[in-house]
């Protein structure tokens, strides 16, 4: 049985993440979507909020993919993988800059634990420009982010923003 | 059960290919290393020779990986995958040029068959400059290609080159 | 009045070309789509055939864009531009390789004639992997190229391929 | 009539900006050079100062180009464009990193308003390494920035720096 | 006699730096490894500490390379080079992003002083992913950085970290 | 004493080559400009012609640089370097594609002979788009190549082309 992890900030999760999650869940027996927060970047959503957003988003996939789990960690992703006995690390690479960055990360993760394998998926073209930071930028400037965010994420985002006023 | 294919010219197979084969065989239940020869590029080795080189190379992995198969096709790789019911296409991406080329190929393969998923692995740094064409160049100019070619491949190459004289 | 040219091989024209044509026609007063054939690359379609394909493809845009013209040249594109008093050269850049190539071309065109300005448009993501060579590859291997080729082009291609049998 | 905008920080404007301004003004009927300051980056010059620098710089072009305007906005550039009914957004792309960044921006701007078209110009080689941040770095370290900055900008910069002491 | 400088942060120096130092010392008559600290980046080691680390690291090379010197500067590297009459600036370029950044830096250094020549070395593949920031990250997260850091550097780092507790 | 080689096709040599030659001659004690013709690419000039063009071009530098030599080889460049006891291989890298290609070449040259060191220089921006193939293209299409070619090269090219009629 091959277990995989798809780590990220997911602040918030986008259709691009959802697409990678579905595709990775079809490739491996078991997929953990991991909210990794080892850096103290300023975030729009708290870790529990992001877990909840991912959980709701995944819920709709449950009848098709029963092998998707959500978790979070405040350590290095490799530490989490070792504890959970996960060997495969999934990442999307949208462009040449992502490719270079992921190549470096993949080297260091494999350096720390030689059993860890990084697997890169190409985003579908319609998601090639999607990112959480683009979503946040649209939201901050009052633009419609509906095209970027799965419905459950979008409505949660809207109600959070309304509350903050 | 997830079946994967690793297509290439393998003219000849290098340590870089061997590394990807081992890593892909650990990721999926079943891996076919596929000598794809749909283009009429000039090759150093015939298709049967390349199949034999790969078979010998894989033989030594058999006790560890019993899920590796060798095959060839003269159609598009997607046609082969459909016939064999293989969903995962493995490719290595050494550099930015590979990344761009594989992104295009991945798009068209998925366009032809929406079930096909391309999975990219980063070569380990020690193989990041390895290629069959580098091996051929070294051989043609009478340089030692031992560092590039697994022993069974290297001795087969040498005996072939001796015969040709 | 600003006149622009969109040169290419158009062997055959794709939805990607059609998209750039529409967008360029909206930017400049007058747009010439130019079948440039100064190199003796092997082509699937003859120059007159490609002109006809483009003409049919453009016909449907005529009510919306009456400023699009089709022409061909066997000289350098800059020579054509000078003769026709066209100052703007339009090109799409899909990826980093295109960017580098177009940057070089743009330099040399401006070197030959300092009045010539190259303008780059980004293809929409849905066309980012489209190319005439991808279309030809699909056609050669008997794959459906309908998603790539505007209907008039696609039916012309099919009837040409049938005739060739 | 096609109106275009060339947005940027212009902190301060360089010969590279001046070159793009001249070239863009020759391509479109009407060009607005827009000091966009929706992010709270630390700047060397205030927005009014940058508007003044641009105005002086443009003044010398007035006999040749009477279609250049200067403005500023603290909203997204697309919001400004919608209000002013401008369809074309001009950007220079010096290298592969610029290309990737502008491709993303162009996607999101077109996503927000489908009428907006991004047009990329290649800087002339002599300006390919010019940037406001390079100018600021030179100024901060007491180096001559004369080669980078149009005379009116340079003398304004010098007098501002003298005042600050 | 050709004098060269290899500037960097060296926070801390890695095997990648050591490799470039050896190779550069073999190319030029005289090599100064320069701790450049003109920016107020947050650093793990103070400038004197970094000088000491480099000195210890270099000590072991002394019998083979007697032409290596260590120094620091808080000005622009070009200023240091002019004062020391050094003409050659050495830099490693690991990937496409480094290449673009170094190309820009090289342009500006040559702009400030036309006698300055930037020379780029490719890191050996085994060091292609090495960086001081990767070393710091490993150290911060309690990972073994032994593979990255020359022994004298590693033991100094460990004793410093122990002291800080 | 450090000897360097600058290998290339030089078909014909351009101002870009001349610039690298001057800069490399200032860096090393001894520079051989090497017409390398181990591949049977179609060339505009014969090897003796190219040697003559380079010799004439270099002649004018002789009072300033007395350390430049011209030679040719039909073997691998590394073989030539070993025979001549040259350790340094000079190459220019104009863009990201050059960078990737030179990185590969540098790896293989160092693999064949561990004493060989590749040194990369950035072309000055005014030569960043120069290449022998651009020069040939201009010449073939009857365009002025004067800006690209040093005077002695240009007049030799013109007289050769006249003779060929």
mmCIF file with all atom_site columns, N, CA, C and O in Angstrom, chain A residues 28-69:
data_model
loop_
_atom_site.group_PDB
_atom_site.id
_atom_site.type_symbol
_atom_site.label_atom_id
_atom_site.label_alt_id
_atom_site.label_comp_id
_atom_site.label_asym_id
_atom_site.label_entity_id
_atom_site.label_seq_id
_atom_site.pdbx_PDB_ins_code
_atom_site.Cartn_x
_atom_site.Cartn_y
_atom_site.Cartn_z
_atom_site.occupancy
_atom_site.B_iso_or_equiv
_atom_site.pdbx_formal_charge
_atom_site.auth_seq_id
_atom_site.auth_comp_id
_atom_site.auth_asym_id
_atom_site.auth_atom_id
_atom_site.pdbx_PDB_model_num
ATOM 1   N N  . UNK A 1 28 ? -2.692  6.963  -5.773 1.00 0.00 ? 28 UNK A N  1
ATOM 2   C CA . UNK A 1 28 ? -2.140  6.275  -4.614 1.00 0.00 ? 28 UNK A CA 1
ATOM 3   C C  . UNK A 1 28 ? -3.251  5.752  -3.705 1.00 0.00 ? 28 UNK A C  1
ATOM 4   O O  . UNK A 1 28 ? -4.382  6.244  -3.754 1.00 0.00 ? 28 UNK A O  1
ATOM 5   N N  . UNK A 1 29 ? -2.925  4.784  -2.868 1.00 0.00 ? 29 UNK A N  1
ATOM 6   C CA . UNK A 1 29 ? -3.955  4.110  -2.089 1.00 0.00 ? 29 UNK A CA 1
ATOM 7   C C  . UNK A 1 29 ? -4.552  5.024  -1.025 1.00 0.00 ? 29 UNK A C  1
ATOM 8   O O  . UNK A 1 29 ? -5.696  4.850  -0.616 1.00 0.00 ? 29 UNK A O  1
ATOM 9   N N  . UNK A 1 30 ? -3.783  5.997  -0.650 1.00 0.00 ? 30 UNK A N  1
ATOM 10  C CA . UNK A 1 30 ? -4.117  6.761  0.539  1.00 0.00 ? 30 UNK A CA 1
ATOM 11  C C  . UNK A 1 30 ? -3.466  8.128  0.395  1.00 0.00 ? 30 UNK A C  1
ATOM 12  O O  . UNK A 1 30 ? -2.262  8.222  0.168  1.00 0.00 ? 30 UNK A O  1
ATOM 13  N N  . UNK A 1 31 ? -4.279  9.183  0.505  1.00 0.00 ? 31 UNK A N  1
ATOM 14  C CA . UNK A 1 31 ? -3.727  10.530 0.325  1.00 0.00 ? 31 UNK A CA 1
ATOM 15  C C  . UNK A 1 31 ? -4.067  11.412 1.512  1.00 0.00 ? 31 UNK A C  1
ATOM 16  O O  . UNK A 1 31 ? -5.242  11.578 1.853  1.00 0.00 ? 31 UNK A O  1
ATOM 17  N N  . UNK A 1 32 ? -3.049  11.984 2.122  1.00 0.00 ? 32 UNK A N  1
ATOM 18  C CA . UNK A 1 32 ? -3.272  12.963 3.179  1.00 0.00 ? 32 UNK A CA 1
ATOM 19  C C  . UNK A 1 32 ? -3.013  14.358 2.639  1.00 0.00 ? 32 UNK A C  1
ATOM 20  O O  . UNK A 1 32 ? -1.916  14.637 2.137  1.00 0.00 ? 32 UNK A O  1
ATOM 21  N N  . UNK A 1 33 ? -4.020  15.205 2.718  1.00 0.00 ? 33 UNK A N  1
ATOM 22  C CA . UNK A 1 33 ? -3.840  16.615 2.366  1.00 0.00 ? 33 UNK A CA 1
ATOM 23  C C  . UNK A 1 33 ? -3.384  17.306 3.652  1.00 0.00 ? 33 UNK A C  1
ATOM 24  O O  . UNK A 1 33 ? -4.097  17.275 4.657  1.00 0.00 ? 33 UNK A O  1
ATOM 25  N N  . UNK A 1 34 ? -2.204  17.879 3.615  1.00 0.00 ? 34 UNK A N  1
ATOM 26  C CA . UNK A 1 34 ? -1.558  18.323 4.852  1.00 0.00 ? 34 UNK A CA 1
ATOM 27  C C  . UNK A 1 34 ? -1.394  19.844 4.905  1.00 0.00 ? 34 UNK A C  1
ATOM 28  O O  . UNK A 1 34 ? -0.669  20.423 4.083  1.00 0.00 ? 34 UNK A O  1
ATOM 29  N N  . UNK A 1 35 ? -2.039  20.480 5.857  1.00 0.00 ? 35 UNK A N  1
ATOM 30  C CA . UNK A 1 35 ? -1.834  21.915 6.084  1.00 0.00 ? 35 UNK A CA 1
ATOM 31  C C  . UNK A 1 35 ? -0.518  22.068 6.847  1.00 0.00 ? 35 UNK A C  1
ATOM 32  O O  . UNK A 1 35 ? -0.438  21.784 8.035  1.00 0.00 ? 35 UNK A O  1
ATOM 33  N N  . UNK A 1 36 ? 0.498   22.486 6.131  1.00 0.00 ? 36 UNK A N  1
ATOM 34  C CA . UNK A 1 36 ? 1.834   22.594 6.726  1.00 0.00 ? 36 UNK A CA 1
ATOM 35  C C  . UNK A 1 36 ? 2.071   24.043 7.125  1.00 0.00 ? 36 UNK A C  1
ATOM 36  O O  . UNK A 1 36 ? 1.966   24.942 6.290  1.00 0.00 ? 36 UNK A O  1
ATOM 37  N N  . UNK A 1 37 ? 2.355   24.265 8.379  1.00 0.00 ? 37 UNK A N  1
ATOM 38  C CA . UNK A 1 37 ? 2.483   25.663 8.830  1.00 0.00 ? 37 UNK A CA 1
ATOM 39  C C  . UNK A 1 37 ? 3.726   25.826 9.698  1.00 0.00 ? 37 UNK A C  1
ATOM 40  O O  . UNK A 1 37 ? 3.677   26.331 10.810 1.00 0.00 ? 37 UNK A O  1
ATOM 41  N N  . UNK A 1 38 ? 4.839   25.368 9.204  1.00 0.00 ? 38 UNK A N  1
ATOM 42  C CA . UNK A 1 38 ? 6.072   25.499 9.979  1.00 0.00 ? 38 UNK A CA 1
ATOM 43  C C  . UNK A 1 38 ? 6.697   26.883 9.868  1.00 0.00 ? 38 UNK A C  1
ATOM 44  O O  . UNK A 1 38 ? 7.590   27.221 10.611 1.00 0.00 ? 38 UNK A O  1
ATOM 45  N N  . UNK A 1 39 ? 6.234   27.674 8.913  1.00 0.00 ? 39 UNK A N  1
ATOM 46  C CA . UNK A 1 39 ? 6.762   29.041 8.831  1.00 0.00 ? 39 UNK A CA 1
ATOM 47  C C  . UNK A 1 39 ? 5.703   29.978 9.388  1.00 0.00 ? 39 UNK A C  1
ATOM 48  O O  . UNK A 1 39 ? 4.514   29.678 9.356  1.00 0.00 ? 39 UNK A O  1
ATOM 49  N N  . UNK A 1 40 ? 6.139   31.101 9.913  1.00 0.00 ? 40 UNK A N  1
ATOM 50  C CA . UNK A 1 40 ? 5.145   32.028 10.452 1.00 0.00 ? 40 UNK A CA 1
ATOM 51  C C  . UNK A 1 40 ? 4.777   33.110 9.446  1.00 0.00 ? 40 UNK A C  1
ATOM 52  O O  . UNK A 1 40 ? 4.834   34.293 9.726  1.00 0.00 ? 40 UNK A O  1
ATOM 53  N N  . UNK A 1 41 ? 4.434   32.639 8.221  1.00 0.00 ? 41 UNK A N  1
ATOM 54  C CA . UNK A 1 41 ? 3.851   33.550 7.242  1.00 0.00 ? 41 UNK A CA 1
ATOM 55  C C  . UNK A 1 41 ? 2.530   34.093 7.786  1.00 0.00 ? 41 UNK A C  1
ATOM 56  O O  . UNK A 1 41 ? 1.807   33.391 8.487  1.00 0.00 ? 41 UNK A O  1
ATOM 57  N N  . UNK A 1 42 ? 2.213   35.331 7.421  1.00 0.00 ? 42 UNK A N  1
ATOM 58  C CA . UNK A 1 42 ? 0.895   35.853 7.735  1.00 0.00 ? 42 UNK A CA 1
ATOM 59  C C  . UNK A 1 42 ? -0.146  35.142 6.890  1.00 0.00 ? 42 UNK A C  1
ATOM 60  O O  . UNK A 1 42 ? -0.012  35.058 5.683  1.00 0.00 ? 42 UNK A O  1
ATOM 61  N N  . UNK A 1 43 ? -1.169  34.635 7.528  1.00 0.00 ? 43 UNK A N  1
ATOM 62  C CA . UNK A 1 43 ? -2.178  33.880 6.800  1.00 0.00 ? 43 UNK A CA 1
ATOM 63  C C  . UNK A 1 43 ? -3.538  34.543 6.926  1.00 0.00 ? 43 UNK A C  1
ATOM 64  O O  . UNK A 1 43 ? -3.820  35.234 7.905  1.00 0.00 ? 43 UNK A O  1
ATOM 65  N N  . UNK A 1 44 ? -4.378  34.304 5.936  1.00 0.00 ? 44 UNK A N  1
ATOM 66  C CA . UNK A 1 44 ? -5.744  34.831 5.957  1.00 0.00 ? 44 UNK A CA 1
ATOM 67  C C  . UNK A 1 44 ? -6.599  33.959 6.866  1.00 0.00 ? 44 UNK A C  1
ATOM 68  O O  . UNK A 1 44 ? -7.388  34.462 7.663  1.00 0.00 ? 44 UNK A O  1
ATOM 69  N N  . UNK A 1 45 ? -6.390  32.633 6.772  1.00 0.00 ? 45 UNK A N  1
ATOM 70  C CA . UNK A 1 45 ? -7.190  31.700 7.559  1.00 0.00 ? 45 UNK A CA 1
ATOM 71  C C  . UNK A 1 45 ? -6.316  31.000 8.596  1.00 0.00 ? 45 UNK A C  1
ATOM 72  O O  . UNK A 1 45 ? -5.148  30.702 8.327  1.00 0.00 ? 45 UNK A O  1
ATOM 73  N N  . UNK A 1 46 ? -6.880  30.720 9.760  1.00 0.00 ? 46 UNK A N  1
ATOM 74  C CA . UNK A 1 46 ? -6.153  29.960 10.775 1.00 0.00 ? 46 UNK A CA 1
ATOM 75  C C  . UNK A 1 46 ? -6.032  28.506 10.307 1.00 0.00 ? 46 UNK A C  1
ATOM 76  O O  . UNK A 1 46 ? -6.745  28.065 9.388  1.00 0.00 ? 46 UNK A O  1
ATOM 77  N N  . UNK A 1 47 ? -5.141  27.753 10.956 1.00 0.00 ? 47 UNK A N  1
ATOM 78  C CA . UNK A 1 47 ? -4.976  26.344 10.597 1.00 0.00 ? 47 UNK A CA 1
ATOM 79  C C  . UNK A 1 47 ? -6.287  25.572 10.774 1.00 0.00 ? 47 UNK A C  1
ATOM 80  O O  . UNK A 1 47 ? -6.709  24.855 9.859  1.00 0.00 ? 47 UNK A O  1
ATOM 81  N N  . UNK A 1 48 ? -6.994  25.713 11.914 1.00 0.00 ? 48 UNK A N  1
ATOM 82  C CA . UNK A 1 48 ? -8.272  24.994 12.035 1.00 0.00 ? 48 UNK A CA 1
ATOM 83  C C  . UNK A 1 48 ? -9.273  25.383 10.944 1.00 0.00 ? 48 UNK A C  1
ATOM 84  O O  . UNK A 1 48 ? -9.987  24.529 10.415 1.00 0.00 ? 48 UNK A O  1
ATOM 85  N N  . UNK A 1 49 ? -9.282  26.659 10.578 1.00 0.00 ? 49 UNK A N  1
ATOM 86  C CA . UNK A 1 49 ? -10.183 27.085 9.492  1.00 0.00 ? 49 UNK A CA 1
ATOM 87  C C  . UNK A 1 49 ? -9.817  26.417 8.174  1.00 0.00 ? 49 UNK A C  1
ATOM 88  O O  . UNK A 1 49 ? -10.686 25.981 7.420  1.00 0.00 ? 49 UNK A O  1
ATOM 89  N N  . UNK A 1 50 ? -8.521  26.348 7.903  1.00 0.00 ? 50 UNK A N  1
ATOM 90  C CA . UNK A 1 50 ? -8.094  25.743 6.640  1.00 0.00 ? 50 UNK A CA 1
ATOM 91  C C  . UNK A 1 50 ? -8.402  24.249 6.614  1.00 0.00 ? 50 UNK A C  1
ATOM 92  O O  . UNK A 1 50 ? -8.793  23.707 5.588  1.00 0.00 ? 50 UNK A O  1
ATOM 93  N N  . UNK A 1 51 ? -8.253  23.595 7.774  1.00 0.00 ? 51 UNK A N  1
ATOM 94  C CA . UNK A 1 51 ? -8.614  22.177 7.858  1.00 0.00 ? 51 UNK A CA 1
ATOM 95  C C  . UNK A 1 51 ? -10.107 22.002 7.585  1.00 0.00 ? 51 UNK A C  1
ATOM 96  O O  . UNK A 1 51 ? -10.526 21.095 6.859  1.00 0.00 ? 51 UNK A O  1
ATOM 97  N N  . UNK A 1 52 ? -10.891 22.914 8.144  1.00 0.00 ? 52 UNK A N  1
ATOM 98  C CA . UNK A 1 52 ? -12.335 22.821 7.938  1.00 0.00 ? 52 UNK A CA 1
ATOM 99  C C  . UNK A 1 52 ? -12.706 23.054 6.466  1.00 0.00 ? 52 UNK A C  1
ATOM 100 O O  . UNK A 1 52 ? -13.536 22.338 5.909  1.00 0.00 ? 52 UNK A O  1
ATOM 101 N N  . UNK A 1 53 ? -12.060 24.050 5.848  1.00 0.00 ? 53 UNK A N  1
ATOM 102 C CA . UNK A 1 53 ? -12.323 24.320 4.430  1.00 0.00 ? 53 UNK A CA 1
ATOM 103 C C  . UNK A 1 53 ? -11.989 23.105 3.579  1.00 0.00 ? 53 UNK A C  1
ATOM 104 O O  . UNK A 1 53 ? -12.762 22.693 2.710  1.00 0.00 ? 53 UNK A O  1
ATOM 105 N N  . UNK A 1 54 ? -10.823 22.505 3.847  1.00 0.00 ? 54 UNK A N  1
ATOM 106 C CA . UNK A 1 54 ? -10.417 21.320 3.087  1.00 0.00 ? 54 UNK A CA 1
ATOM 107 C C  . UNK A 1 54 ? -11.390 20.169 3.337  1.00 0.00 ? 54 UNK A C  1
ATOM 108 O O  . UNK A 1 54 ? -11.769 19.453 2.403  1.00 0.00 ? 54 UNK A O  1
ATOM 109 N N  . UNK A 1 55 ? -11.804 20.004 4.572  1.00 0.00 ? 55 UNK A N  1
ATOM 110 C CA . UNK A 1 55 ? -12.704 18.889 4.911  1.00 0.00 ? 55 UNK A CA 1
ATOM 111 C C  . UNK A 1 55 ? -14.018 19.013 4.158  1.00 0.00 ? 55 UNK A C  1
ATOM 112 O O  . UNK A 1 55 ? -14.518 18.045 3.585  1.00 0.00 ? 55 UNK A O  1
ATOM 113 N N  . UNK A 1 56 ? -14.562 20.231 4.165  1.00 0.00 ? 56 UNK A N  1
ATOM 114 C CA . UNK A 1 56 ? -15.814 20.455 3.427  1.00 0.00 ? 56 UNK A CA 1
ATOM 115 C C  . UNK A 1 56 ? -15.617 20.207 1.936  1.00 0.00 ? 56 UNK A C  1
ATOM 116 O O  . UNK A 1 56 ? -16.458 19.617 1.266  1.00 0.00 ? 56 UNK A O  1
ATOM 117 N N  . UNK A 1 57 ? -14.516 20.677 1.428  1.00 0.00 ? 57 UNK A N  1
ATOM 118 C CA . UNK A 1 57 ? -14.231 20.553 0.004  1.00 0.00 ? 57 UNK A CA 1
ATOM 119 C C  . UNK A 1 57 ? -14.101 19.078 -0.376 1.00 0.00 ? 57 UNK A C  1
ATOM 120 O O  . UNK A 1 57 ? -14.565 18.648 -1.434 1.00 0.00 ? 57 UNK A O  1
ATOM 121 N N  . UNK A 1 58 ? -13.475 18.306 0.499  1.00 0.00 ? 58 UNK A N  1
ATOM 122 C CA . UNK A 1 58 ? -13.227 16.888 0.234  1.00 0.00 ? 58 UNK A CA 1
ATOM 123 C C  . UNK A 1 58 ? -14.501 16.064 0.391  1.00 0.00 ? 58 UNK A C  1
ATOM 124 O O  . UNK A 1 58 ? -14.689 15.050 -0.282 1.00 0.00 ? 58 UNK A O  1
ATOM 125 N N  . UNK A 1 59 ? -15.387 16.543 1.283  1.00 0.00 ? 59 UNK A N  1
ATOM 126 C CA . UNK A 1 59 ? -16.610 15.815 1.582  1.00 0.00 ? 59 UNK A CA 1
ATOM 127 C C  . UNK A 1 59 ? -17.351 15.401 0.307  1.00 0.00 ? 59 UNK A C  1
ATOM 128 O O  . UNK A 1 59 ? -17.832 14.273 0.185  1.00 0.00 ? 59 UNK A O  1
ATOM 129 N N  . UNK A 1 60 ? -17.382 16.333 -0.638 1.00 0.00 ? 60 UNK A N  1
ATOM 130 C CA . UNK A 1 60 ? -18.117 16.070 -1.878 1.00 0.00 ? 60 UNK A CA 1
ATOM 131 C C  . UNK A 1 60 ? -17.438 14.997 -2.732 1.00 0.00 ? 60 UNK A C  1
ATOM 132 O O  . UNK A 1 60 ? -18.034 14.454 -3.647 1.00 0.00 ? 60 UNK A O  1
ATOM 133 N N  . UNK A 1 61 ? -16.168 14.755 -2.461 1.00 0.00 ? 61 UNK A N  1
ATOM 134 C CA . UNK A 1 61 ? -15.453 13.726 -3.226 1.00 0.00 ? 61 UNK A CA 1
ATOM 135 C C  . UNK A 1 61 ? -15.568 12.356 -2.564 1.00 0.00 ? 61 UNK A C  1
ATOM 136 O O  . UNK A 1 61 ? -15.196 11.351 -3.160 1.00 0.00 ? 61 UNK A O  1
ATOM 137 N N  . UNK A 1 62 ? -16.084 12.318 -1.353 1.00 0.00 ? 62 UNK A N  1
ATOM 138 C CA . UNK A 1 62 ? -16.052 11.101 -0.545 1.00 0.00 ? 62 UNK A CA 1
ATOM 139 C C  . UNK A 1 62 ? -16.653 9.860  -1.216 1.00 0.00 ? 62 UNK A C  1
ATOM 140 O O  . UNK A 1 62 ? -16.141 8.755  -1.078 1.00 0.00 ? 62 UNK A O  1
ATOM 141 N N  . UNK A 1 63 ? -17.763 10.047 -1.959 1.00 0.00 ? 63 UNK A N  1
ATOM 142 C CA . UNK A 1 63 ? -18.358 8.875  -2.600 1.00 0.00 ? 63 UNK A CA 1
ATOM 143 C C  . UNK A 1 63 ? -17.440 8.322  -3.700 1.00 0.00 ? 63 UNK A C  1
ATOM 144 O O  . UNK A 1 63 ? -17.450 7.151  -4.006 1.00 0.00 ? 63 UNK A O  1
ATOM 145 N N  . UNK A 1 64 ? -16.612 9.208  -4.270 1.00 0.00 ? 64 UNK A N  1
ATOM 146 C CA . UNK A 1 64 ? -15.730 8.755  -5.345 1.00 0.00 ? 64 UNK A CA 1
ATOM 147 C C  . UNK A 1 64 ? -14.353 8.359  -4.799 1.00 0.00 ? 64 UNK A C  1
ATOM 148 O O  . UNK A 1 64 ? -13.768 7.381  -5.240 1.00 0.00 ? 64 UNK A O  1
ATOM 149 N N  . UNK A 1 65 ? -13.867 9.127  -3.860 1.00 0.00 ? 65 UNK A N  1
ATOM 150 C CA . UNK A 1 65 ? -12.544 8.861  -3.283 1.00 0.00 ? 65 UNK A CA 1
ATOM 151 C C  . UNK A 1 65 ? -12.687 8.738  -1.764 1.00 0.00 ? 65 UNK A C  1
ATOM 152 O O  . UNK A 1 65 ? -12.872 9.750  -1.081 1.00 0.00 ? 65 UNK A O  1
ATOM 153 N N  . UNK A 1 66 ? -12.609 7.544  -1.267 1.00 0.00 ? 66 UNK A N  1
ATOM 154 C CA . UNK A 1 66 ? -12.756 7.360  0.190  1.00 0.00 ? 66 UNK A CA 1
ATOM 155 C C  . UNK A 1 66 ? -11.387 7.296  0.861  1.00 0.00 ? 66 UNK A C  1
ATOM 156 O O  . UNK A 1 66 ? -11.268 6.980  2.026  1.00 0.00 ? 66 UNK A O  1
ATOM 157 N N  . UNK A 1 67 ? -10.347 7.614  0.085  1.00 0.00 ? 67 UNK A N  1
ATOM 158 C CA . UNK A 1 67 ? -8.985  7.463  0.602  1.00 0.00 ? 67 UNK A CA 1
ATOM 159 C C  . UNK A 1 67 ? -8.283  8.789  0.869  1.00 0.00 ? 67 UNK A C  1
ATOM 160 O O  . UNK A 1 67 ? -7.071  8.873  0.880  1.00 0.00 ? 67 UNK A O  1
ATOM 161 N N  . UNK A 1 68 ? -9.083  9.848  1.053  1.00 0.00 ? 68 UNK A N  1
ATOM 162 C CA . UNK A 1 68 ? -8.485  11.173 1.266  1.00 0.00 ? 68 UNK A CA 1
ATOM 163 C C  . UNK A 1 68 ? -8.646  11.592 2.720  1.00 0.00 ? 68 UNK A C  1
ATOM 164 O O  . UNK A 1 68 ? -9.751  11.540 3.269  1.00 0.00 ? 68 UNK A O  1
ATOM 165 N N  . UNK A 1 69 ? -7.554  12.004 3.343  1.00 0.00 ? 69 UNK A N  1
ATOM 166 C CA . UNK A 1 69 ? -7.568  12.438 4.734  1.00 0.00 ? 69 UNK A CA 1
ATOM 167 C C  . UNK A 1 69 ? -7.013  13.857 4.834  1.00 0.00 ? 69 UNK A C  1
ATOM 168 O O  . UNK A 1 69 ? -6.220  14.270 3.984  1.00 0.00 ? 69 UNK A O  1
#
